[in-house]
Short mmCIF file of C-alpha atoms and ligand atoms in Angstrom, two decimals:
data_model
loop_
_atom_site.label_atom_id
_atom_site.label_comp_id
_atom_site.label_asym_id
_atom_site.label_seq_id
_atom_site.Cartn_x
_atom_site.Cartn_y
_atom_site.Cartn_z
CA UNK A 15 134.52 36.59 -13.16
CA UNK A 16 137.93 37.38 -11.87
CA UNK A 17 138.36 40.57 -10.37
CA UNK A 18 142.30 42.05 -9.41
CA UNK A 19 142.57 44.30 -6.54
CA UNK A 20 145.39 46.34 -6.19
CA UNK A 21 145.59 47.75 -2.40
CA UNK A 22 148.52 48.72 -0.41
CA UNK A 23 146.77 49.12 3.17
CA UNK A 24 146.11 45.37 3.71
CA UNK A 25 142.81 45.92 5.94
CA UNK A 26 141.30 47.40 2.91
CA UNK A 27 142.57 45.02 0.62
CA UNK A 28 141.11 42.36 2.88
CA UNK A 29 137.75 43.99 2.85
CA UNK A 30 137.62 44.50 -0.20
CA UNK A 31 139.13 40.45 -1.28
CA UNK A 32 136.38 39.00 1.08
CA UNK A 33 133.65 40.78 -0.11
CA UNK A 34 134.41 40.26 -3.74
CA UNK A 35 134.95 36.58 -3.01
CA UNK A 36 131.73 36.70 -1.20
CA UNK A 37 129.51 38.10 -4.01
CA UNK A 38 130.66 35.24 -6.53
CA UNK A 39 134.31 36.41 -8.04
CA UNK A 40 137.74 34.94 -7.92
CA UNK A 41 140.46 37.52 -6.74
CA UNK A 42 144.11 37.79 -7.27
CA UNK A 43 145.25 40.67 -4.92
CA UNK A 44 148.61 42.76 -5.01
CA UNK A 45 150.10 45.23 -2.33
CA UNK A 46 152.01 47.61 -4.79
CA UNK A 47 152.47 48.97 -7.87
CA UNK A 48 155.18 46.69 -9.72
CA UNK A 49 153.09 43.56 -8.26
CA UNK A 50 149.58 44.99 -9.39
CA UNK A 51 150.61 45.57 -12.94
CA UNK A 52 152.40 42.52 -13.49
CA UNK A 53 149.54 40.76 -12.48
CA UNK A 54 147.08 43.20 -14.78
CA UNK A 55 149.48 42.84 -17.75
CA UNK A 56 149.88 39.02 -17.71
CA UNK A 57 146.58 37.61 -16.53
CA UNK A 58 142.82 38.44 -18.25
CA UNK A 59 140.59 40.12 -15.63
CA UNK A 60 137.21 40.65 -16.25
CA UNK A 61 137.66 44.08 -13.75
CA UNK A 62 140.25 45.67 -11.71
CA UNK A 63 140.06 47.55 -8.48
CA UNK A 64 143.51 49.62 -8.37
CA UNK A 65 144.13 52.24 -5.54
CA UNK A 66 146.07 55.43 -6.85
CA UNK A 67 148.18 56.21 -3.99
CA UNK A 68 150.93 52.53 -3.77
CA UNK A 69 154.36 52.08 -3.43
CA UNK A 70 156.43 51.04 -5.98
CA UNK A 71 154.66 52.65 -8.96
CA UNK A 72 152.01 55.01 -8.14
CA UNK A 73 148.20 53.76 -9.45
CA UNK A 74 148.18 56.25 -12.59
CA UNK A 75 151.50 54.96 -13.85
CA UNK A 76 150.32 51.66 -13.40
CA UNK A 77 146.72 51.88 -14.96
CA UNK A 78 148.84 54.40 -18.40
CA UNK A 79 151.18 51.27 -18.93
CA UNK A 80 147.99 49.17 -18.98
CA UNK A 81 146.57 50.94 -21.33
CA UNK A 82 149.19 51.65 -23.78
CA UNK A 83 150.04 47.85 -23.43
CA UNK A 84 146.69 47.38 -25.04
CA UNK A 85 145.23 46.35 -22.06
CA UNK A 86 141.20 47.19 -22.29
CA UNK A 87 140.00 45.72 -19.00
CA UNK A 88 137.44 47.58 -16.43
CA UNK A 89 139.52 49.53 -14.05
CA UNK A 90 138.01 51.51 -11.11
CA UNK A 91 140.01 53.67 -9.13
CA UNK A 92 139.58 54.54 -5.56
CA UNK A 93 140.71 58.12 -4.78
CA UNK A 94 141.19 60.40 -1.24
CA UNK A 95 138.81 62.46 -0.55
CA UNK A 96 140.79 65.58 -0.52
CA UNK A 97 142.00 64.40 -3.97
CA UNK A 98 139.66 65.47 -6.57
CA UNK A 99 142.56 66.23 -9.30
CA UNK A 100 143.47 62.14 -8.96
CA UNK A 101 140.00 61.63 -10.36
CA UNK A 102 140.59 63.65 -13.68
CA UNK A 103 144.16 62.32 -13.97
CA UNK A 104 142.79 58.70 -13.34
CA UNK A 105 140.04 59.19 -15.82
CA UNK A 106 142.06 60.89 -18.34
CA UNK A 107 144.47 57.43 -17.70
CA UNK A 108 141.77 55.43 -18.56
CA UNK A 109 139.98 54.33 -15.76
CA UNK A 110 136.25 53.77 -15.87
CA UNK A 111 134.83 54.82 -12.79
CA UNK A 112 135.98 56.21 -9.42
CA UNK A 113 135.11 55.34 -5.67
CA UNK A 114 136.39 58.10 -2.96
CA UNK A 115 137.49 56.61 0.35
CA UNK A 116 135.95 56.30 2.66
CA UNK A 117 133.14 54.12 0.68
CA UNK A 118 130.99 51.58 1.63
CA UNK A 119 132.01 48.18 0.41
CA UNK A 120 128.60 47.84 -1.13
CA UNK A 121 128.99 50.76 -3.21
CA UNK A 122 132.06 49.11 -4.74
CA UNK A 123 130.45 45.90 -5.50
CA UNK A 124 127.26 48.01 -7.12
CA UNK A 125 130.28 49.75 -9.32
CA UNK A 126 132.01 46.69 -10.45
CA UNK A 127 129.01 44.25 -11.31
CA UNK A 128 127.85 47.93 -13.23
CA UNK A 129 131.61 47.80 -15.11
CA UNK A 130 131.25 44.17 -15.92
CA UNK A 131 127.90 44.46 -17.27
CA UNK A 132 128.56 47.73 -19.25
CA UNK A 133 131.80 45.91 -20.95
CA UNK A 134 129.59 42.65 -21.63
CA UNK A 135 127.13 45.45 -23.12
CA UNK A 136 124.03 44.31 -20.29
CA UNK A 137 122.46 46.97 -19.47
CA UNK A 138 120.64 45.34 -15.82
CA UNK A 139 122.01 43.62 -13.09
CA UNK A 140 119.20 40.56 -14.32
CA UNK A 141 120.95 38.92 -17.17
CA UNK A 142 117.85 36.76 -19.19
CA UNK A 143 118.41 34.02 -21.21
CA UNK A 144 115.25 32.39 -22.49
CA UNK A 145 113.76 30.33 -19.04
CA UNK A 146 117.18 31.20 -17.48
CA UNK A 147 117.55 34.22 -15.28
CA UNK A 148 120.48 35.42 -13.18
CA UNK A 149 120.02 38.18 -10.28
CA UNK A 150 123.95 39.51 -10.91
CA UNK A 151 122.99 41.60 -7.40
CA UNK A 152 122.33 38.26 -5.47
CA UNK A 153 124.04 35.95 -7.49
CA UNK A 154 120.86 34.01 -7.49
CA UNK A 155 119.44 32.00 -10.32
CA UNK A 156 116.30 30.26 -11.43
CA UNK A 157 114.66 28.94 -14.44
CA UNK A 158 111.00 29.83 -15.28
CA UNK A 159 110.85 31.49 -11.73
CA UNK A 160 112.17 28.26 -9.70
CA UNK A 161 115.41 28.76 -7.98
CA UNK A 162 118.41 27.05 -8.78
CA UNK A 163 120.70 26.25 -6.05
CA UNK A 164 124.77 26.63 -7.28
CA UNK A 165 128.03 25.93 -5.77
CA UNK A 166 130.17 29.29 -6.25
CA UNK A 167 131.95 27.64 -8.84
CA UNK A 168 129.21 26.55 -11.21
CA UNK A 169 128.09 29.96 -10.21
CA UNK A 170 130.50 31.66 -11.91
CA UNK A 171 130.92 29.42 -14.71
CA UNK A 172 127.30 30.41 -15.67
CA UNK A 173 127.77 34.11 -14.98
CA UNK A 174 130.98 34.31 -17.15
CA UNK A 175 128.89 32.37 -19.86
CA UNK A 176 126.12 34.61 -19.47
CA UNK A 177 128.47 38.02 -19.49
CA UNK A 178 129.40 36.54 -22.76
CA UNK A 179 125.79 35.31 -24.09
CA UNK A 180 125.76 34.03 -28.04
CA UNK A 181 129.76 33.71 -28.22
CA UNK A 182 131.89 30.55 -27.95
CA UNK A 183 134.01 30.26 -25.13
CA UNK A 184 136.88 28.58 -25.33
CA UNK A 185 137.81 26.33 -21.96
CA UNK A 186 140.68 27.74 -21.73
CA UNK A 187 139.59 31.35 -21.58
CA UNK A 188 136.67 29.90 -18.45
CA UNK A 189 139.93 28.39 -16.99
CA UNK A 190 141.64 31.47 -16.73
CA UNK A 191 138.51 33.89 -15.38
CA UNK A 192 136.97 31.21 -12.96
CA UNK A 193 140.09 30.07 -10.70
CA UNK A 194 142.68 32.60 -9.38
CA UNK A 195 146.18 32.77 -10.23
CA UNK A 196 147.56 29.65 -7.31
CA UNK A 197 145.02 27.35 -8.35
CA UNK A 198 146.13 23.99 -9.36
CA UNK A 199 144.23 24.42 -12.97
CA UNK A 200 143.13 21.69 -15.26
CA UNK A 201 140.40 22.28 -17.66
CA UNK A 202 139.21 19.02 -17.71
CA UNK A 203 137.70 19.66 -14.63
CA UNK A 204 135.20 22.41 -16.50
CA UNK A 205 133.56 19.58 -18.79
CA UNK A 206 132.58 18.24 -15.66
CA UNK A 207 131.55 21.53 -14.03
CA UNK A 208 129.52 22.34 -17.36
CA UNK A 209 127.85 18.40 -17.00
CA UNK A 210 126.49 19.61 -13.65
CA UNK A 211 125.59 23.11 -14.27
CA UNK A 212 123.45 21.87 -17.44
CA UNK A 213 122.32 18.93 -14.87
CA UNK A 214 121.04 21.87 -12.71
CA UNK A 215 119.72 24.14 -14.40
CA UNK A 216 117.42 21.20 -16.20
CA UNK A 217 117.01 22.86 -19.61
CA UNK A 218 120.47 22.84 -22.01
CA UNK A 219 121.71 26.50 -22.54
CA UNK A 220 124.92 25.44 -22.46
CA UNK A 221 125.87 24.04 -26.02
CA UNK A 222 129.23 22.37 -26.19
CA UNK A 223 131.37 23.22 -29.59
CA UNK A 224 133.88 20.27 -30.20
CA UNK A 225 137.27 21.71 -30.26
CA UNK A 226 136.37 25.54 -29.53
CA UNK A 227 134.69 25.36 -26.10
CA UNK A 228 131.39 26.04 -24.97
CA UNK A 229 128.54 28.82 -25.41
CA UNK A 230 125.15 29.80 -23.73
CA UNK A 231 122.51 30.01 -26.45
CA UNK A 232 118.65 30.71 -25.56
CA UNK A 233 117.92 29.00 -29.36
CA UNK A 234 118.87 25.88 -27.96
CA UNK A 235 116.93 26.07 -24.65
CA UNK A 236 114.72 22.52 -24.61
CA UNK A 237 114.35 20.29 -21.98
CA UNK A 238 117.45 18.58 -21.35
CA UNK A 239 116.36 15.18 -21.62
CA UNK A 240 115.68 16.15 -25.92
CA UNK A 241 118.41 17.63 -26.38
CA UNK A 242 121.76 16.95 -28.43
CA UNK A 243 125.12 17.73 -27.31
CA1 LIG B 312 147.10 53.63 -0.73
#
């Protein structure tokens, strides 16, 4: 899942980057306005964390050109205290949730793994696919109960395939939400990602679609040794 966070006071932004990274997602950051909605309008986020008061082009302006460009991702807001009319106006912009600073980073986190669920239409933070399950809170995983110990990457290759259970996704969309915007990317390094995840995990969720990409399927949960690819 990669998650944009638009922040001009750069302590906050830095709280608010590490944590993020922390907990599992890849983050592209900006410092202003202009910077934060290039960003939102050329690269696919899976959220957005966009601060209302920035240089450059204030947070509204930035999250109405988003919208009217079509663009449908997650966006929460943060908002000053002594600013309750930003709320409506950000809402009526089109954002889907509000934080007012000062907040605790954890309440952030619990907002935006809530917005990424709600848009992948989950409605818990334990994402079940057949043996498979996947603490979102934790970012842990196991299968029938056993834990299943990740790298961050093939952690969020899983959790971007599980946000997206029962559709096909492509490698070049798991490119673009796993690695942030400087990475060197090459998406023949997810085949090889995907080989170890299903190596993991021990049971193959994962089926690969020749030419389309790649899609995590309880129906074809059997012991990986049996299965096809
Ligand atoms: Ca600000």
């Amino acid at each position: 899942m990669r998650i944009l966070v638009v922040e001009d006071d750069p302590d906050l932004r830095r709280v608010l980057t590490d944590a993020l990274k922390d907990n599992g997602y890849v983050v592209d950051s900006a410092g202003d306005g202009v910077e934060g909605h290039y960003l939102g309008e050329n690269e696919p986020y899976d959220a957005v964390i966009l601060d209302l008061g920035l240089p450059e082009m204030d947070g509204i302006k930035v999250l109405e050109k988003w919208r009217k460009a079509g663009r449908t991702m997650p966006v929460l807001i943060l908002t000053a205290r002594d600013r309750w009319s930003d709320k409506v106006k950000g809402l009526d912009a089109g954002a889907d949730d509000y934080v007012v600073k000062p907040f605790f980073t954890e309440e952030v986190l619990a907002r935006i793994r809530t917005l990424l669920r709600r848009s992948a239409g989950i409605s818990t933070s334990d994402i079940e696919c057949g043996p498979l399950r996947i603490d979102t809170r934790a970012a842990r995983v196991t299968v029938e109960g056993n834990p299943v110990k990740l790298t961050s990457l093939e952690y969020r290759l899983l959790a971007y395939l599980a946000h997206h259970k029962g559709r096909v996704v492509s490698r070049t969309e798991l490119v673009e939400h796993l690695y942030d915007q400087d990475f060197d990317r090459d998406s023949n390094t997810i085949e090889v990602f995907v080989g170890r995840l299903r190596k993991k995990l021990g049971i193959s969720l994962i089926q690969t679609l020749r030419g389309l990409g790649y899609k995590l399927d309880e129906s074809a949960a059997e012991p990986e040794a049996n299965a096809a690819h």
